[in-house]
Amino acid sequence: MVADLADATKQSEIEINAHSLKSSSRSYGALAVGGLAEQIEQKAKALQFDDELQSLIALLQDQFAQTLTHAQSLIATD
């Protein structure tokens, strides 16, 4: 889903992917990812496909990578 958000050819799917990512992230406790996904979802719903949306997507990608690294380190220590 994260990769699809950044794919410019899938602009029509940004809202649904962001919505799905928001829900699944929050259910796993990745609240920062969920919050960014919500902002992306709202902008896509308002058809605001602008530089701010691209910045939010970049932030989400970074936050997702950090969250994934953290989750992997927690799994490795158990």
CSV table of N, CA and C in Angstrom, one decimal:
chain,number,residue,atom,x,y,z
A,1,MET,N,0.8,-1.2,0.0
A,1,MET,CA,0.0,0.0,0.0
A,1,MET,C,0.9,1.3,0.0
A,2,VAL,N,1.9,1.2,0.8
A,2,VAL,CA,2.8,2.4,0.8
A,2,VAL,C,3.4,2.7,-0.5
A,3,ALA,N,3.9,1.7,-1.2
A,3,ALA,CA,4.4,1.9,-2.6
A,3,ALA,C,3.4,2.4,-3.5
A,4,ASP,N,2.2,1.9,-3.4
A,4,ASP,CA,1.1,2.3,-4.3
A,4,ASP,C,0.8,3.8,-4.1
A,5,LEU,N,0.9,4.3,-2.9
A,5,LEU,CA,0.6,5.7,-2.7
A,5,LEU,C,1.6,6.6,-3.4
A,6,ALA,N,2.8,6.2,-3.6
A,6,ALA,CA,3.8,7.0,-4.3
A,6,ALA,C,3.8,6.8,-5.8
A,7,ASP,N,3.0,5.8,-6.3
A,7,ASP,CA,3.0,5.6,-7.7
A,7,ASP,C,2.1,6.5,-8.4
A,8,ALA,N,2.6,7.5,-9.1
A,8,ALA,CA,1.8,8.5,-9.8
A,8,ALA,C,0.8,8.0,-10.8
A,9,THR,N,1.0,6.8,-11.3
A,9,THR,CA,0.1,6.2,-12.2
A,9,THR,C,-1.2,5.6,-11.5
A,10,LYS,N,-1.1,5.6,-10.2
A,10,LYS,CA,-2.3,5.1,-9.4
A,10,LYS,C,-3.0,6.1,-8.6
A,11,GLN,N,-3.0,7.3,-9.1
A,11,GLN,CA,-3.6,8.5,-8.4
A,11,GLN,C,-5.0,8.2,-8.0
A,12,SER,N,-5.7,7.5,-8.8
A,12,SER,CA,-7.2,7.2,-8.5
A,12,SER,C,-7.3,6.3,-7.3
A,13,GLU,N,-6.3,5.6,-6.9
A,13,GLU,CA,-6.3,4.7,-5.8
A,13,GLU,C,-5.8,5.2,-4.5
A,14,ILE,N,-5.3,6.4,-4.5
A,14,ILE,CA,-4.6,7.0,-3.3
A,14,ILE,C,-5.6,7.0,-2.2
A,15,GLU,N,-6.8,7.5,-2.4
A,15,GLU,CA,-7.7,7.6,-1.3
A,15,GLU,C,-8.0,6.2,-0.6
A,16,ILE,N,-8.3,5.2,-1.4
A,16,ILE,CA,-8.7,3.9,-0.8
A,16,ILE,C,-7.4,3.2,-0.2
A,17,ASN,N,-6.2,3.4,-0.8
A,17,ASN,CA,-5.0,2.9,-0.2
A,17,ASN,C,-4.7,3.6,1.1
A,18,ALA,N,-4.8,4.9,1.1
A,18,ALA,CA,-4.6,5.6,2.4
A,18,ALA,C,-5.6,5.2,3.5
A,19,HIS,N,-6.8,5.0,3.1
A,19,HIS,CA,-7.8,4.6,4.1
A,19,HIS,C,-7.5,3.2,4.7
A,20,SER,N,-7.1,2.3,3.8
A,20,SER,CA,-6.8,1.0,4.3
A,20,SER,C,-5.5,1.0,5.1
A,21,LEU,N,-4.5,1.8,4.7
A,21,LEU,CA,-3.3,1.9,5.5
A,21,LEU,C,-3.6,2.5,6.8
A,22,LYS,N,-4.4,3.5,6.9
A,22,LYS,CA,-4.8,4.2,8.1
A,22,LYS,C,-5.4,3.2,9.1
A,23,SER,N,-6.3,2.4,8.6
A,23,SER,CA,-7.0,1.5,9.5
A,23,SER,C,-6.1,0.4,10.0
A,24,SER,N,-5.3,-0.2,9.1
A,24,SER,CA,-4.4,-1.3,9.5
A,24,SER,C,-3.3,-0.8,10.4
A,25,SER,N,-2.7,0.3,10.1
A,25,SER,CA,-1.7,0.9,10.9
A,25,SER,C,-2.1,1.1,12.3
A,26,ARG,N,-3.3,1.7,12.4
A,26,ARG,CA,-3.8,2.0,13.8
A,26,ARG,C,-4.1,0.8,14.6
A,27,SER,N,-4.6,-0.3,13.9
A,27,SER,CA,-4.9,-1.5,14.6
A,27,SER,C,-3.7,-2.2,15.1
A,28,TYR,N,-2.5,-1.9,14.5
A,28,TYR,CA,-1.2,-2.5,15.0
A,28,TYR,C,-0.5,-1.5,15.9
A,29,GLY,N,-1.0,-0.4,16.1
A,29,GLY,CA,-0.4,0.6,17.0
A,29,GLY,C,0.6,1.5,16.4
A,30,ALA,N,0.6,1.5,15.1
A,30,ALA,CA,1.5,2.4,14.3
A,30,ALA,C,0.8,3.8,14.1
A,31,LEU,N,0.6,4.5,15.2
A,31,LEU,CA,-0.2,5.7,15.2
A,31,LEU,C,0.3,6.8,14.3
A,32,ALA,N,1.6,7.0,14.2
A,32,ALA,CA,2.2,8.0,13.3
A,32,ALA,C,1.9,7.7,11.9
A,33,VAL,N,2.0,6.5,11.5
A,33,VAL,CA,1.7,6.1,10.1
A,33,VAL,C,0.2,6.3,9.8
A,34,GLY,N,-0.6,5.9,10.8
A,34,GLY,CA,-2.0,6.0,10.6
A,34,GLY,C,-2.4,7.5,10.5
A,35,GLY,N,-1.8,8.4,11.3
A,35,GLY,CA,-2.1,9.8,11.2
A,35,GLY,C,-1.7,10.4,9.8
A,36,LEU,N,-0.6,10.0,9.3
A,36,LEU,CA,-0.2,10.5,8.0
A,36,LEU,C,-1.1,10.0,6.9
A,37,ALA,N,-1.4,8.7,7.1
A,37,ALA,CA,-2.3,8.1,6.1
A,37,ALA,C,-3.7,8.8,6.1
A,38,GLU,N,-4.2,9.2,7.2
A,38,GLU,CA,-5.4,9.9,7.3
A,38,GLU,C,-5.3,11.3,6.6
A,39,GLN,N,-4.2,12.0,6.8
A,39,GLN,CA,-4.1,13.3,6.1
A,39,GLN,C,-4.0,13.1,4.6
A,40,ILE,N,-3.4,12.1,4.2
A,40,ILE,CA,-3.3,11.8,2.7
A,40,ILE,C,-4.7,11.4,2.2
A,41,GLU,N,-5.4,10.6,2.9
A,41,GLU,CA,-6.8,10.2,2.6
A,41,GLU,C,-7.7,11.5,2.4
A,42,GLN,N,-7.6,12.4,3.3
A,42,GLN,CA,-8.4,13.6,3.3
A,42,GLN,C,-8.1,14.5,2.1
A,43,LYS,N,-6.8,14.6,1.8
A,43,LYS,CA,-6.4,15.4,0.7
A,43,LYS,C,-6.8,14.8,-0.7
A,44,ALA,N,-6.7,13.5,-0.7
A,44,ALA,CA,-7.1,12.8,-2.0
A,44,ALA,C,-8.6,12.9,-2.1
A,45,LYS,N,-9.4,12.8,-1.0
A,45,LYS,CA,-10.8,12.9,-1.1
A,45,LYS,C,-11.2,14.2,-1.6
A,46,ALA,N,-10.4,15.3,-1.2
A,46,ALA,CA,-10.7,16.6,-1.7
A,46,ALA,C,-10.1,16.9,-3.0
A,47,LEU,N,-9.5,15.9,-3.7
A,47,LEU,CA,-8.9,16.0,-5.0
A,47,LEU,C,-7.8,17.0,-5.0
A,48,GLN,N,-7.0,17.1,-3.9
A,48,GLN,CA,-5.9,18.0,-3.7
A,48,GLN,C,-4.6,17.2,-4.0
A,49,PHE,N,-4.4,16.9,-5.2
A,49,PHE,CA,-3.2,16.2,-5.7
A,49,PHE,C,-2.1,17.2,-6.0
A,50,ASP,N,-1.5,17.7,-4.9
A,50,ASP,CA,-0.5,18.8,-5.0
A,50,ASP,C,0.8,18.5,-4.3
A,51,ASP,N,1.7,19.4,-4.3
A,51,ASP,CA,3.0,19.2,-3.6
A,51,ASP,C,2.9,18.8,-2.2
A,52,GLU,N,1.9,19.4,-1.5
A,52,GLU,CA,1.7,19.0,-0.1
A,52,GLU,C,1.4,17.5,0.1
A,53,LEU,N,0.6,17.0,-0.8
A,53,LEU,CA,0.2,15.6,-0.8
A,53,LEU,C,1.5,14.8,-1.0
A,54,GLN,N,2.3,15.2,-2.0
A,54,GLN,CA,3.5,14.5,-2.3
A,54,GLN,C,4.5,14.5,-1.1
A,55,SER,N,4.5,15.6,-0.4
A,55,SER,CA,5.3,15.7,0.9
A,55,SER,C,4.8,14.8,1.9
A,56,LEU,N,3.5,14.7,2.1
A,56,LEU,CA,2.9,13.8,3.1
A,56,LEU,C,3.2,12.4,2.7
A,57,ILE,N,3.2,12.0,1.5
A,57,ILE,CA,3.5,10.7,1.0
A,57,ILE,C,5.0,10.3,1.4
A,58,ALA,N,5.8,11.3,1.1
A,58,ALA,CA,7.3,11.1,1.4
A,58,ALA,C,7.5,10.9,2.9
A,59,LEU,N,6.8,11.7,3.7
A,59,LEU,CA,6.9,11.6,5.2
A,59,LEU,C,6.3,10.2,5.6
A,60,LEU,N,5.2,9.8,5.0
A,60,LEU,CA,4.7,8.5,5.4
A,60,LEU,C,5.6,7.4,5.0
A,61,GLN,N,6.3,7.5,3.9
A,61,GLN,CA,7.3,6.4,3.5
A,61,GLN,C,8.4,6.4,4.5
A,62,ASP,N,8.9,7.5,4.9
A,62,ASP,CA,10.0,7.5,6.0
A,62,ASP,C,9.5,7.0,7.3
A,63,GLN,N,8.3,7.4,7.7
A,63,GLN,CA,7.8,6.9,9.0
A,63,GLN,C,7.5,5.4,8.9
A,64,PHE,N,7.0,4.9,7.8
A,64,PHE,CA,6.7,3.5,7.7
A,64,PHE,C,8.0,2.7,7.8
A,65,ALA,N,9.1,3.2,7.1
A,65,ALA,CA,10.4,2.5,7.2
A,65,ALA,C,10.9,2.5,8.6
A,66,GLN,N,10.8,3.6,9.3
A,66,GLN,CA,11.2,3.6,10.7
A,66,GLN,C,10.4,2.7,11.6
A,67,THR,N,9.1,2.7,11.4
A,67,THR,CA,8.2,1.8,12.1
A,67,THR,C,8.5,0.3,11.8
A,68,LEU,N,8.8,0.0,10.6
A,68,LEU,CA,9.1,-1.4,10.2
A,68,LEU,C,10.4,-1.8,10.9
A,69,THR,N,11.4,-0.9,10.8
A,69,THR,CA,12.7,-1.2,11.4
A,69,THR,C,12.5,-1.5,12.9
A,70,HIS,N,11.7,-0.6,13.6
A,70,HIS,CA,11.5,-0.8,15.0
A,70,HIS,C,10.8,-2.1,15.3
A,71,ALA,N,9.8,-2.4,14.5
A,71,ALA,CA,9.0,-3.7,14.7
A,71,ALA,C,9.9,-4.9,14.5
A,72,GLN,N,10.8,-4.8,13.5
A,72,GLN,CA,11.7,-5.9,13.3
A,72,GLN,C,12.7,-6.1,14.4
A,73,SER,N,13.1,-5.0,15.0
A,73,SER,CA,14.0,-5.1,16.2
A,73,SER,C,13.3,-5.7,17.4
A,74,LEU,N,12.1,-5.4,17.6
A,74,LEU,CA,11.3,-6.0,18.7
A,74,LEU,C,11.1,-7.5,18.5
A,75,ILE,N,10.9,-7.9,17.3
A,75,ILE,CA,10.7,-9.3,17.0
A,75,ILE,C,12.0,-10.0,17.2
A,76,ALA,N,13.1,-9.4,16.8
A,76,ALA,CA,14.4,-10.1,16.9
A,76,ALA,C,14.8,-10.3,18.3
A,77,THR,N,14.4,-9.4,19.2
A,77,THR,CA,14.8,-9.5,20.6
A,77,THR,C,14.0,-10.5,21.4
A,78,ASP,N,12.8,-10.9,20.8
A,78,ASP,CA,12.0,-11.9,21.6
A,78,ASP,C,12.3,-13.3,21.3
